[in-house]
Coordinates of N, CA and C in Angstrom, one line a residue:
X55 N -3.4 8.9 -20.0 CA -2.6 7.7 -20.2 C -3.2 6.7 -21.1
X56 N -4.4 6.9 -21.6 CA -5.0 6.0 -22.6 C -4.4 6.4 -24.0
X57 N -3.8 7.5 -24.1 CA -3.2 8.0 -25.4 C -1.8 7.5 -25.4
X58 N -1.5 6.6 -26.4 CA -0.1 6.0 -26.5 C 1.0 7.0 -26.6
X59 N 0.8 8.1 -27.3 CA 1.8 9.2 -27.4 C 2.0 9.9 -26.1
X60 N 0.9 10.2 -25.4 CA 1.1 10.9 -24.1 C 1.7 9.9 -23.0
X61 N 1.3 8.7 -23.1 CA 1.9 7.7 -22.2 C 3.4 7.5 -22.4
X62 N 3.8 7.5 -23.7 CA 5.2 7.3 -24.0 C 6.0 8.6 -23.5
X63 N 5.4 9.7 -23.7 CA 6.1 11.0 -23.3 C 6.2 11.0 -21.8
X64 N 5.2 10.5 -21.1 CA 5.3 10.5 -19.6 C 6.4 9.6 -19.1
X65 N 6.4 8.4 -19.7 CA 7.4 7.4 -19.2 C 8.8 7.9 -19.6
X66 N 8.9 8.5 -20.8 CA 10.3 8.9 -21.2 C 10.7 10.1 -20.3
X67 N 9.8 10.9 -19.8 CA 10.2 12.1 -19.0 C 10.3 11.7 -17.5
X68 N 9.5 10.8 -17.1 CA 9.4 10.6 -15.6 C 10.0 9.3 -15.1
X69 N 10.3 8.4 -16.0 CA 10.8 7.1 -15.6 C 12.2 6.8 -16.2
X70 N 12.2 6.8 -17.5 CA 13.4 6.4 -18.3 C 14.7 7.1 -17.9
X71 N 14.7 8.4 -17.6 CA 15.9 9.1 -17.3 C 16.5 8.7 -15.9
X72 N 15.6 8.1 -15.0 CA 16.0 7.9 -13.7 C 16.2 6.4 -13.3
X73 N 15.7 5.5 -14.1 CA 15.6 4.1 -13.7 C 16.9 3.4 -13.5
X74 N 18.0 3.9 -14.2 CA 19.3 3.3 -14.1 C 19.9 3.6 -12.7
X75 N 19.6 4.8 -12.2 CA 20.2 5.2 -10.9 C 19.2 5.0 -9.7
X76 N 17.9 4.8 -10.0 CA 16.9 4.6 -9.0 C 16.2 3.4 -9.3
X77 N 15.9 2.5 -8.3 CA 15.2 1.2 -8.6 C 13.7 1.5 -8.6
X78 N 13.2 1.8 -9.7 CA 11.8 2.0 -9.9 C 11.1 0.6 -10.2
X79 N 10.3 0.1 -9.3 CA 9.9 -1.3 -9.5 C 8.4 -1.4 -10.0
X80 N 7.6 -0.3 -9.8 CA 6.3 -0.4 -10.3 C 5.7 1.0 -10.5
X81 N 4.7 1.2 -11.3 CA 4.0 2.4 -11.5 C 2.5 2.3 -11.1
X82 N 2.0 3.2 -10.3 CA 0.6 3.2 -10.0 C -0.2 4.0 -11.0
X83 N -1.1 3.3 -11.6 CA -2.0 4.0 -12.6 C -3.3 4.2 -12.0
X84 N -3.7 5.4 -11.6 CA -4.9 5.7 -10.9 C -4.8 5.5 -9.4
X85 N -5.6 6.3 -8.7 CA -5.7 6.1 -7.2 C -7.1 6.4 -6.7
X86 N -7.7 5.5 -6.1 CA -9.0 5.6 -5.5 C -10.0 6.0 -6.6
X87 N -9.9 5.4 -7.8 CA -10.7 5.7 -8.9 C -12.2 5.5 -8.7
X88 N -12.4 4.4 -7.9 CA -13.8 4.0 -7.7 C -14.5 4.7 -6.6
X89 N -13.7 5.6 -5.9 CA -14.2 6.3 -4.8 C -15.2 7.4 -5.2
X90 N -15.1 7.9 -6.5 CA -15.9 8.9 -7.0 C -16.8 8.4 -8.1
X91 N -18.0 8.9 -8.2 CA -19.0 8.4 -9.2 C -18.7 9.0 -10.6
X92 N -17.5 8.7 -11.1 CA -17.1 9.2 -12.4 C -16.9 8.0 -13.3
X93 N -17.9 7.7 -14.1 CA -17.9 6.5 -14.9 C -16.8 6.6 -16.0
X94 N -16.5 7.8 -16.4 CA -15.5 7.9 -17.5 C -14.1 7.5 -17.0
X95 N -13.8 7.9 -15.7 CA -12.6 7.4 -15.1 C -12.6 5.9 -14.9
X96 N -13.7 5.3 -14.6 CA -13.8 3.9 -14.4 C -13.5 3.2 -15.7
X97 N -14.1 3.6 -16.8 CA -13.9 3.0 -18.1 C -12.5 3.2 -18.7
X98 N -11.8 4.3 -18.2 CA -10.5 4.6 -18.7 C -9.4 3.9 -18.0
X99 N -9.7 3.3 -16.8 CA -8.6 2.8 -15.9 C -7.9 1.7 -16.6
X100 N -8.6 0.6 -17.0 CA -7.9 -0.5 -17.6 C -7.2 -0.2 -18.9
X101 N -7.8 0.6 -19.9 CA -7.0 1.0 -21.0 C -5.8 1.8 -20.7
X102 N -5.8 2.6 -19.6 CA -4.6 3.4 -19.2 C -3.6 2.5 -18.7
X103 N -3.9 1.5 -17.9 CA -3.0 0.5 -17.4 C -2.3 -0.2 -18.6
X104 N -3.1 -0.6 -19.5 CA -2.6 -1.4 -20.7 C -1.7 -0.5 -21.5
X105 N -2.0 0.7 -21.7 CA -1.2 1.6 -22.5 C 0.1 1.9 -21.9
X106 N 0.1 2.1 -20.6 CA 1.4 2.3 -19.8 C 2.3 1.1 -19.9
X107 N 1.7 -0.1 -19.7 CA 2.4 -1.3 -19.8 C 3.0 -1.5 -21.2
X108 N 2.2 -1.3 -22.3 CA 2.7 -1.4 -23.6 C 3.9 -0.5 -23.9
X109 N 3.8 0.7 -23.3 CA 4.9 1.7 -23.5 C 6.1 1.2 -22.8
X110 N 6.0 0.6 -21.6 CA 7.2 0.0 -21.0 C 7.8 -1.1 -21.8
X111 N 7.0 -1.9 -22.5 CA 7.5 -3.0 -23.4 C 8.2 -2.4 -24.6
X112 N 7.6 -1.4 -25.2 CA 8.2 -0.7 -26.3 C 9.5 -0.1 -26.0
X113 N 9.7 0.4 -24.8 CA 10.9 1.1 -24.4 C 11.9 0.1 -23.8
X114 N 11.5 -1.2 -23.7 CA 12.4 -2.2 -23.1 C 12.6 -2.0 -21.6
X115 N 11.6 -1.5 -20.9 CA 11.6 -1.3 -19.5 C 10.7 -2.3 -18.7
X116 N 10.0 -3.1 -19.4 CA 9.0 -4.0 -18.7 C 9.6 -5.0 -17.8
X117 N 10.9 -5.4 -18.0 CA 11.6 -6.3 -17.1 C 12.1 -5.7 -15.8
X118 N 12.4 -4.4 -15.9 CA 12.9 -3.7 -14.7 C 11.7 -3.1 -13.9
X119 N 10.8 -2.5 -14.5 CA 9.6 -1.9 -13.9 C 8.5 -3.1 -14.0
X120 N 8.3 -3.7 -12.9 CA 7.4 -4.8 -12.8 C 5.9 -4.3 -12.8
X121 N 4.9 -5.3 -12.9 CA 3.5 -4.8 -13.1 C 2.6 -5.7 -12.2
X122 N 2.7 -5.5 -10.9 CA 1.7 -6.2 -10.0 C 0.4 -5.5 -10.0
X123 N -0.6 -6.1 -9.3 CA -1.9 -5.6 -9.1 C -1.8 -4.9 -7.7
X124 N -2.0 -3.6 -7.7 CA -1.9 -2.8 -6.5 C -3.2 -2.5 -5.9
X125 N -3.2 -2.6 -4.5 CA -4.5 -2.3 -3.8 C -4.2 -1.5 -2.6
X126 N -5.1 -0.6 -2.2 CA -5.1 0.1 -1.0 C -5.9 -0.7 0.1
X127 N -5.2 -1.2 1.1 CA -5.9 -2.0 2.1 C -5.8 -1.4 3.5
X128 N -7.0 -1.1 4.1 CA -7.0 -0.4 5.4 C -7.9 -1.2 6.4
X129 N -7.4 -2.1 7.2 CA -8.2 -2.7 8.2 C -8.8 -1.6 9.2
X130 N -8.1 -0.5 9.3 CA -8.6 0.6 10.2 C -10.0 0.9 9.9
X131 N -10.4 1.1 8.6 CA -11.7 1.5 8.3 C -12.8 0.4 8.7
X132 N -12.4 -0.8 8.5 CA -13.3 -1.9 9.0 C -13.6 -1.8 10.5
X133 N -12.5 -1.5 11.2 CA -12.7 -1.4 12.7 C -13.4 -0.2 13.0
X134 N -13.1 1.0 12.4 CA -13.8 2.2 12.7 C -15.3 2.2 12.5
X135 N -15.7 1.5 11.4 CA -17.1 1.5 11.1 C -17.9 0.4 11.9
X136 N -17.2 -0.5 12.5 CA -17.9 -1.6 13.3 C -17.0 -2.1 14.4
X137 N -16.7 -1.2 15.4 CA -15.8 -1.6 16.5 C -16.3 -2.7 17.4
X138 N -17.7 -2.9 17.4 CA -18.2 -3.9 18.3 C -18.2 -5.3 17.7
X139 N -18.0 -5.4 16.4 CA -17.9 -6.7 15.7 C -16.5 -7.1 15.3
X140 N -15.7 -6.1 14.9 CA -14.4 -6.4 14.4 C -13.4 -6.4 15.6
X141 N -12.7 -7.5 15.9 CA -11.8 -7.5 17.0 C -10.6 -6.7 16.8
X142 N -10.3 -5.8 17.8 CA -9.1 -4.9 17.6 C -7.8 -5.7 17.5
X143 N -7.6 -6.7 18.3 CA -6.4 -7.5 18.2 C -6.2 -8.0 16.8
X144 N -7.2 -8.4 16.1 CA -7.1 -9.0 14.8 C -6.6 -7.9 13.8
X145 N -7.0 -6.7 13.9 CA -6.6 -5.7 12.9 C -5.2 -5.1 13.3
X146 N -4.8 -5.2 14.6 CA -3.5 -4.7 15.0 C -2.4 -5.7 15.0
X147 N -2.6 -6.9 14.5 CA -1.6 -8.0 14.4 C -1.2 -8.4 15.9
X148 N -2.1 -8.2 16.8 CA -1.9 -8.7 18.2 C -2.3 -10.2 18.3
X149 N -1.8 -10.9 19.3 CA -2.2 -12.3 19.5 C -3.7 -12.4 19.6
X150 N -4.2 -13.4 18.9 CA -5.7 -13.7 18.9 C -5.9 -15.1 18.4
X151 N -7.2 -15.5 18.6 CA -7.5 -16.9 18.2 C -7.5 -17.1 16.7
X152 N -7.7 -16.0 15.9 CA -7.8 -16.2 14.5 C -9.1 -16.6 14.0
X153 N -9.3 -16.5 12.7 CA -10.6 -16.9 12.1 C -10.3 -17.8 10.9
X154 N -11.1 -18.9 10.8 CA -11.0 -19.9 9.8 C -11.9 -19.5 8.6
X155 N -11.4 -19.5 7.4 CA -12.1 -19.2 6.2 C -12.9 -20.5 5.9
X156 N -14.2 -20.5 5.9 CA -15.0 -21.7 5.7 C -14.9 -22.3 4.3
X157 N -14.4 -21.5 3.3 CA -14.3 -21.9 1.9 C -13.0 -22.5 1.6
X158 N -11.9 -21.9 2.2 CA -10.6 -22.4 1.9 C -9.9 -23.2 3.0
X159 N -10.5 -23.1 4.2 CA -10.0 -23.7 5.4 C -8.6 -23.2 5.8
X160 N -8.4 -21.9 5.4 CA -7.2 -21.2 5.8 C -7.5 -20.4 7.0
X161 N -6.5 -20.3 7.9 CA -6.7 -19.6 9.2 C -6.0 -18.2 9.1
X162 N -6.7 -17.2 9.5 CA -6.2 -15.8 9.5 C -6.1 -15.2 10.9
X163 N -4.9 -14.7 11.2 CA -4.8 -14.0 12.5 C -4.7 -12.5 12.4
X164 N -4.9 -12.0 11.2 CA -5.0 -10.6 11.0 C -5.8 -10.2 9.7
X165 N -6.4 -9.1 9.8 CA -7.4 -8.7 8.7 C -6.7 -8.3 7.4
X166 N -5.5 -7.7 7.5 CA -4.8 -7.3 6.3 C -4.5 -8.5 5.4
X167 N -4.0 -9.6 5.9 CA -3.7 -10.7 5.1 C -5.0 -11.3 4.4
X168 N -6.1 -11.2 5.2 CA -7.4 -11.7 4.6 C -7.8 -10.8 3.5
X169 N -7.6 -9.5 3.6 CA -8.0 -8.5 2.5 C -7.1 -8.8 1.3
X170 N -5.8 -9.1 1.4 CA -5.0 -9.4 0.3 C -5.4 -10.7 -0.4
X171 N -5.7 -11.7 0.4 CA -6.1 -13.0 -0.1 C -7.5 -12.9 -0.8
X172 N -8.3 -12.0 -0.3 CA -9.6 -11.8 -0.9 C -9.4 -11.4 -2.4
X173 N -8.4 -10.5 -2.6 CA -8.1 -10.0 -4.0 C -7.6 -11.2 -4.8
X174 N -6.6 -12.0 -4.2 CA -6.1 -13.1 -4.9 C -7.2 -14.1 -5.3
X175 N -8.2 -14.3 -4.4 CA -9.3 -15.2 -4.7 C -10.2 -14.7 -5.8
X176 N -10.4 -13.3 -5.9 CA -11.2 -12.8 -6.9 C -10.5 -12.9 -8.3
X177 N -9.2 -12.7 -8.3 CA -8.4 -12.8 -9.5 C -8.4 -14.2 -10.0
X178 N -8.3 -15.2 -9.1 CA -8.3 -16.6 -9.5 C -9.7 -17.0 -10.0
X179 N -10.7 -16.4 -9.5 CA -12.1 -16.7 -10.0 C -12.3 -16.2 -11.4
X180 N -11.5 -15.2 -11.8 CA -11.5 -14.7 -13.2 C -10.6 -15.5 -14.1
X181 N -9.9 -16.5 -13.6 CA -9.1 -17.4 -14.4 C -7.6 -17.0 -14.4
X182 N -7.1 -16.2 -13.5 CA -5.7 -15.8 -13.5 C -5.0 -16.3 -12.3
X183 N -3.8 -16.8 -12.4 CA -3.1 -17.3 -11.3 C -1.6 -16.8 -11.3
X184 N -1.3 -15.9 -12.2 CA 0.1 -15.4 -12.3 C 0.2 -13.9 -12.0
X185 N -0.8 -13.4 -11.3 CA -0.7 -11.9 -11.0 C -0.4 -11.7 -9.6
X186 N 0.7 -11.0 -9.3 CA 1.1 -10.7 -7.9 C 0.3 -9.5 -7.4
X187 N -0.1 -9.6 -6.2 CA -0.9 -8.5 -5.5 C 0.1 -7.8 -4.5
X188 N 0.2 -6.5 -4.6 CA 1.0 -5.7 -3.6 C 0.1 -4.7 -3.0
X189 N 0.4 -4.3 -1.8 CA -0.4 -3.3 -1.1 C 0.3 -1.9 -1.3
X190 N -0.4 -1.1 -2.1 CA 0.1 0.2 -2.4 C -0.1 1.2 -1.3
X191 N -1.0 1.0 -0.4 CA -1.2 1.8 0.8 C -1.8 1.0 1.9
X192 N -1.3 1.2 3.1 CA -1.9 0.7 4.3 C -1.3 1.5 5.4
X193 N -2.1 1.7 6.5 CA -1.6 2.5 7.6 C -2.7 2.7 8.7
X194 N -2.4 3.5 9.7 CA -3.3 3.7 10.8 C -3.1 5.1 11.3
X195 N -4.2 5.9 11.4 CA -4.1 7.3 11.9 C -3.9 7.3 13.4
X196 N -3.1 8.3 13.9 CA -2.8 8.4 15.3 C -3.7 9.4 16.0
X197 N -4.5 10.1 15.1 CA -5.5 11.1 15.7 C -6.7 11.2 14.7
X198 N -7.9 11.4 15.3 CA -9.0 11.6 14.4 C -10.1 12.4 15.1
X199 N -11.3 12.5 14.5 CA -12.4 13.1 15.1 C -13.0 12.2 16.1
X200 N -14.0 12.8 16.9 CA -14.6 12.0 18.0 C -15.2 10.7 17.5
X201 N -15.8 10.7 16.3 CA -16.5 9.5 15.8 C -15.5 8.5 15.1
X202 N -14.2 8.9 15.1 CA -13.2 8.0 14.4 C -12.6 7.1 15.5
X203 N -13.3 6.0 15.8 CA -12.9 5.1 16.8 C -11.5 4.5 16.5
X204 N -10.7 4.4 17.5 CA -9.4 3.7 17.3 C -8.2 4.5 16.8
X205 N -8.5 5.8 16.5 CA -7.4 6.6 15.9 C -6.6 7.2 17.1
X206 N -5.6 6.4 17.6 CA -4.8 6.8 18.7 C -3.3 6.5 18.4
X207 N -2.4 7.2 19.1 CA -1.0 6.9 18.9 C -0.6 5.5 19.2
X208 N -1.3 4.9 20.3 CA -1.0 3.6 20.7 C -1.3 2.6 19.6
X209 N -2.6 2.7 19.1 CA -3.0 1.8 18.0 C -2.2 1.9 16.7
X210 N -1.9 3.2 16.4 CA -1.1 3.4 15.2 C 0.3 2.8 15.3
X211 N 0.9 2.9 16.5 CA 2.2 2.3 16.8 C 2.2 0.8 16.7
X212 N 1.1 0.2 17.3 CA 1.0 -1.2 17.2 C 0.8 -1.7 15.8
X213 N 0.0 -1.1 15.1 CA -0.3 -1.5 13.7 C 1.0 -1.5 12.8
X214 N 1.6 -0.3 12.8 CA 2.7 -0.2 11.9 C 3.9 -0.9 12.5
X215 N 4.1 -0.9 13.8 CA 5.2 -1.7 14.4 C 5.1 -3.2 14.2
X216 N 3.9 -3.7 14.4 CA 3.7 -5.2 14.2 C 3.8 -5.5 12.7
X217 N 3.3 -4.6 11.9 CA 3.4 -4.9 10.4 C 4.9 -4.9 10.0
X218 N 5.7 -4.0 10.6 CA 7.1 -4.0 10.2 C 7.8 -5.3 10.6
X219 N 7.4 -5.9 11.8 CA 8.0 -7.1 12.2 C 7.6 -8.3 11.2
X220 N 6.4 -8.2 10.7 CA 6.0 -9.3 9.8 C 6.8 -9.2 8.5
X221 N 7.0 -7.9 8.1 CA 7.8 -7.7 6.8 C 9.2 -8.2 7.0
X222 N 9.8 -7.9 8.2 CA 11.1 -8.4 8.5 C 11.2 -9.9 8.4
X223 N 10.2 -10.6 8.8 CA 10.1 -12.0 8.8 C 9.9 -12.6 7.4
X224 N 9.6 -11.7 6.4 CA 9.3 -12.1 5.0 C 8.1 -13.0 5.0
X225 N 7.1 -12.7 5.7 CA 5.9 -13.6 5.7 C 5.1 -13.4 4.4
X226 N 4.5 -14.5 4.1 CA 3.5 -14.5 3.0 C 2.1 -14.6 3.7
X227 N 1.1 -14.5 2.9 CA -0.3 -14.7 3.4 C -0.6 -16.1 3.4
X228 N -1.7 -16.5 4.1 CA -2.1 -18.0 4.1 C -2.3 -18.6 2.7
X229 N -2.8 -17.8 1.8 CA -3.0 -18.3 0.5 C -1.8 -18.3 -0.4
X230 N -0.8 -17.4 0.0 CA 0.4 -17.3 -0.8 C 1.6 -17.3 0.2
X231 N 1.8 -18.4 0.9 CA 2.8 -18.4 2.0 C 4.3 -18.2 1.5
X232 N 4.5 -18.5 0.2 CA 5.9 -18.4 -0.3 C 6.1 -17.1 -1.0
X233 N 5.2 -16.2 -1.0 CA 5.3 -14.9 -1.6 C 5.3 -13.8 -0.5
X234 N 6.5 -13.3 -0.1 CA 6.6 -12.3 0.9 C 5.7 -11.1 0.6
X235 N 5.0 -10.6 1.6 CA 4.2 -9.4 1.4 C 5.0 -8.2 1.0
X236 N 4.5 -7.4 0.1 CA 5.2 -6.2 -0.4 C 4.3 -5.1 -0.1
X237 N 4.6 -4.2 0.7 CA 3.7 -3.2 1.3 C 4.3 -1.8 1.3
X238 N 3.5 -0.8 0.9 CA 3.9 0.6 1.1 C 3.0 1.1 2.3
X239 N 3.7 1.6 3.3 CA 3.1 2.1 4.5 C 2.7 3.6 4.3
X240 N 1.5 3.9 4.5 CA 1.0 5.3 4.4 C 0.8 5.9 5.8
X241 N 1.5 6.9 6.1 CA 2.4 7.7 5.2 C 3.6 8.1 6.0
X242 N 4.6 8.5 5.3 CA 5.9 9.0 5.9 C 5.7 10.2 6.7
X243 N 4.9 11.2 6.1 CA 4.7 12.5 6.7 C 3.2 12.8 6.8
X244 N 2.8 13.6 7.8 CA 1.5 14.0 7.9 C 1.1 15.0 6.8
X245 N -0.1 15.0 6.4 CA -0.6 15.9 5.3 C -1.5 17.0 6.0
X246 N -0.9 18.1 6.5 CA -1.6 19.0 7.3 C -2.7 19.8 6.5
X247 N -2.6 19.9 5.2 CA -3.6 20.6 4.4 C -4.6 19.8 3.8
X248 N -4.6 18.5 4.0 CA -5.5 17.6 3.4 C -6.9 17.7 3.9
X249 N -8.0 17.8 3.0 CA -9.3 18.0 3.5 C -9.9 16.7 4.0
X250 N -11.1 16.8 4.6 CA -11.8 15.6 5.1 C -11.7 15.4 6.6
X251 N -12.0 14.2 7.1 CA -11.9 14.0 8.6 C -10.5 14.2 9.1
X252 N -10.4 14.4 10.4 CA -9.1 14.7 11.0 C -8.1 13.6 10.8
X253 N -8.6 12.3 10.7 CA -7.7 11.2 10.5 C -6.9 11.3 9.2
X254 N -7.5 11.9 8.2 CA -6.8 12.1 6.9 C -5.5 12.9 7.0
X255 N -5.4 13.7 8.0 CA -4.2 14.5 8.1 C -3.2 14.0 9.2
X256 N -3.5 12.8 9.7 CA -2.7 12.3 10.8 C -2.3 10.8 10.6
X257 N -1.9 10.4 9.4 CA -1.4 9.0 9.2 C 0.1 9.0 9.3
X258 N 0.8 10.1 9.4 CA 2.2 10.1 9.2 C 3.0 9.5 10.4
X259 N 4.2 8.9 10.0 CA 5.1 8.5 11.0 C 5.9 9.6 11.5
X260 N 6.0 10.7 10.7 CA 6.8 11.9 11.1 C 6.0 13.2 10.9
X261 N 6.4 14.2 11.7 CA 5.9 15.5 11.4 C 6.7 16.1 10.3
X262 N 6.2 17.2 9.7 CA 6.9 17.8 8.5 C 8.4 18.2 8.9
X263 N 8.6 18.5 10.2 CA 10.0 18.9 10.5 C 10.9 17.7 10.7
X264 N 10.4 16.5 10.5 CA 11.2 15.3 10.6 C 11.2 14.6 11.9
X265 N 10.6 15.2 12.9 CA 10.5 14.5 14.2 C 9.5 13.4 14.2
X266 N 9.7 12.4 15.0 CA 8.8 11.2 15.0 C 7.5 11.5 15.7
X267 N 6.4 11.1 15.1 CA 5.1 11.2 15.8 C 5.1 10.1 16.9
X268 N 5.5 8.9 16.6 CA 5.7 7.8 17.6 C 6.7 6.9 17.0
X269 N 7.3 6.1 17.9 CA 8.4 5.2 17.4 C 7.9 3.8 17.1
X270 N 8.3 3.4 15.9 CA 8.1 2.0 15.6 C 9.4 1.3 15.2
X271 N 10.5 2.0 15.6 CA 11.8 1.4 15.3 C 12.3 1.5 13.9
X272 N 11.8 2.5 13.1 CA 12.2 2.6 11.7 C 13.7 3.0 11.7
X273 N 14.1 3.9 12.5 CA 15.5 4.4 12.5 C 16.4 3.3 12.8
X274 N 16.0 2.4 13.6 CA 16.9 1.2 13.9 C 16.9 0.2 12.8
X275 N 15.8 0.1 12.1 CA 15.7 -0.9 11.0 C 16.4 -0.5 9.7
X276 N 16.4 0.8 9.4 CA 16.9 1.2 8.1 C 18.3 0.8 7.8
X277 N 19.3 1.1 8.7 CA 20.7 0.7 8.3 C 20.8 -0.8 8.2
X278 N 20.1 -1.6 9.1 CA 20.2 -3.1 9.0 C 19.7 -3.6 7.7
X279 N 18.6 -3.0 7.3 CA 18.0 -3.5 6.0 C 18.8 -3.1 4.8
X280 N 19.3 -1.9 4.8 CA 20.1 -1.5 3.7 C 21.4 -2.4 3.5
X281 N 22.0 -2.7 4.6 CA 23.3 -3.5 4.5 C 23.0 -4.9 4.2
X282 N 21.7 -5.4 4.4 CA 21.4 -6.7 4.1 C 20.8 -6.8 2.7
X283 N 21.0 -5.7 1.9 CA 20.5 -5.7 0.5 C 19.0 -5.8 0.3
X284 N 18.3 -5.5 1.4 CA 16.8 -5.5 1.2 C 16.4 -4.1 0.6
X285 N 15.2 -4.1 0.1 CA 14.8 -2.9 -0.7 C 14.1 -1.9 0.3
X286 N 14.6 -0.7 0.1 CA 13.9 0.4 0.9 C 13.6 1.6 0.0
X287 N 12.4 1.9 -0.1 CA 12.0 3.0 -1.0 C 11.3 4.1 -0.1
X288 N 11.7 5.3 -0.2 CA 11.0 6.4 0.5 C 10.6 7.4 -0.6
X289 N 9.3 7.5 -0.7 CA 8.7 8.3 -1.8 C 8.2 9.6 -1.1
X290 N 8.6 10.8 -1.6 CA 8.1 12.0 -1.1 C 7.5 12.8 -2.3
X291 N 6.2 13.1 -2.2 CA 5.5 13.9 -3.2 C 5.6 15.3 -2.8
X292 N 6.2 16.1 -3.7 CA 6.4 17.6 -3.3 C 5.0 18.3 -3.5
X293 N 4.1 17.8 -4.3 CA 2.9 18.6 -4.5 C 1.8 18.2 -3.5
X294 N 1.9 16.9 -3.0 CA 0.9 16.4 -2.1 C 1.3 16.5 -0.6
X295 N 2.6 16.5 -0.5 CA 3.2 16.7 0.9 C 3.2 15.4 1.7
X296 N 3.1 14.2 1.1 CA 3.2 13.0 1.8 C 4.2 12.1 1.2
X297 N 4.6 11.1 2.0 CA 5.5 10.1 1.5 C 5.0 8.7 1.9
X298 N 5.6 7.7 1.3 CA 5.2 6.3 1.7 C 6.5 5.6 1.9
X299 N 6.5 4.6 2.8 CA 7.7 3.9 3.1 C 7.5 2.4 2.7
X300 N 8.4 1.9 1.9 CA 8.3 0.5 1.5 C 9.4 -0.3 2.1
X301 N 9.1 -1.3 2.8 CA 10.2 -2.2 3.4 C 9.8 -3.6 3.0
X302 N 10.7 -4.2 2.2 CA 10.4 -5.6 1.9 C 11.7 -6.3 1.5

């Protein structure tokens, strides 16, 4: 994607033929790039993002396909790694006393919003105030290994169900109260062949046969949101076997 010709070919083949019939709002360039110690990928990330954006401009698609800053935010990992210090109610959007940020004096009643605003704060520190932050992945596993604390159907249902209610209310974060959160829930389906800890294979809202792992009211929400002209995107990757659900 750092090559302008290859980037243009990709957009022309994968985006341009479909955008008139499908509302494609953003393109993710790179995924978990910093997870691996590959400095070449690190150095190529920004040029690749710039090249894809320039291609959208050249093809006249930059107004339809927007360009937010996308982050993967998982309060689950913070709780799993330190369950004695991280309050479970705070990461599950349950009622709690909240935490005051000593630098901004903003109060947070959940960790996800704090993670999003931490990114906004970092972007502002670099001199930018016009970049929108969206959550390209968040979720909670319903099953995990013995050392994966908190990976239960009850917690997964609370996290995704309470998050869905916040989205329905079109909430913003404390730092951006007038900007409704835009979130992709990971994942629509379980990835039964994915390597790694057991939790990696058990983030799905549905089994591959389409039956619900647990109920968060998605089936009840979908018709209502569609008829109220809200945006609903269900992405299914045929090669990876997972999907993401976007409600905003």
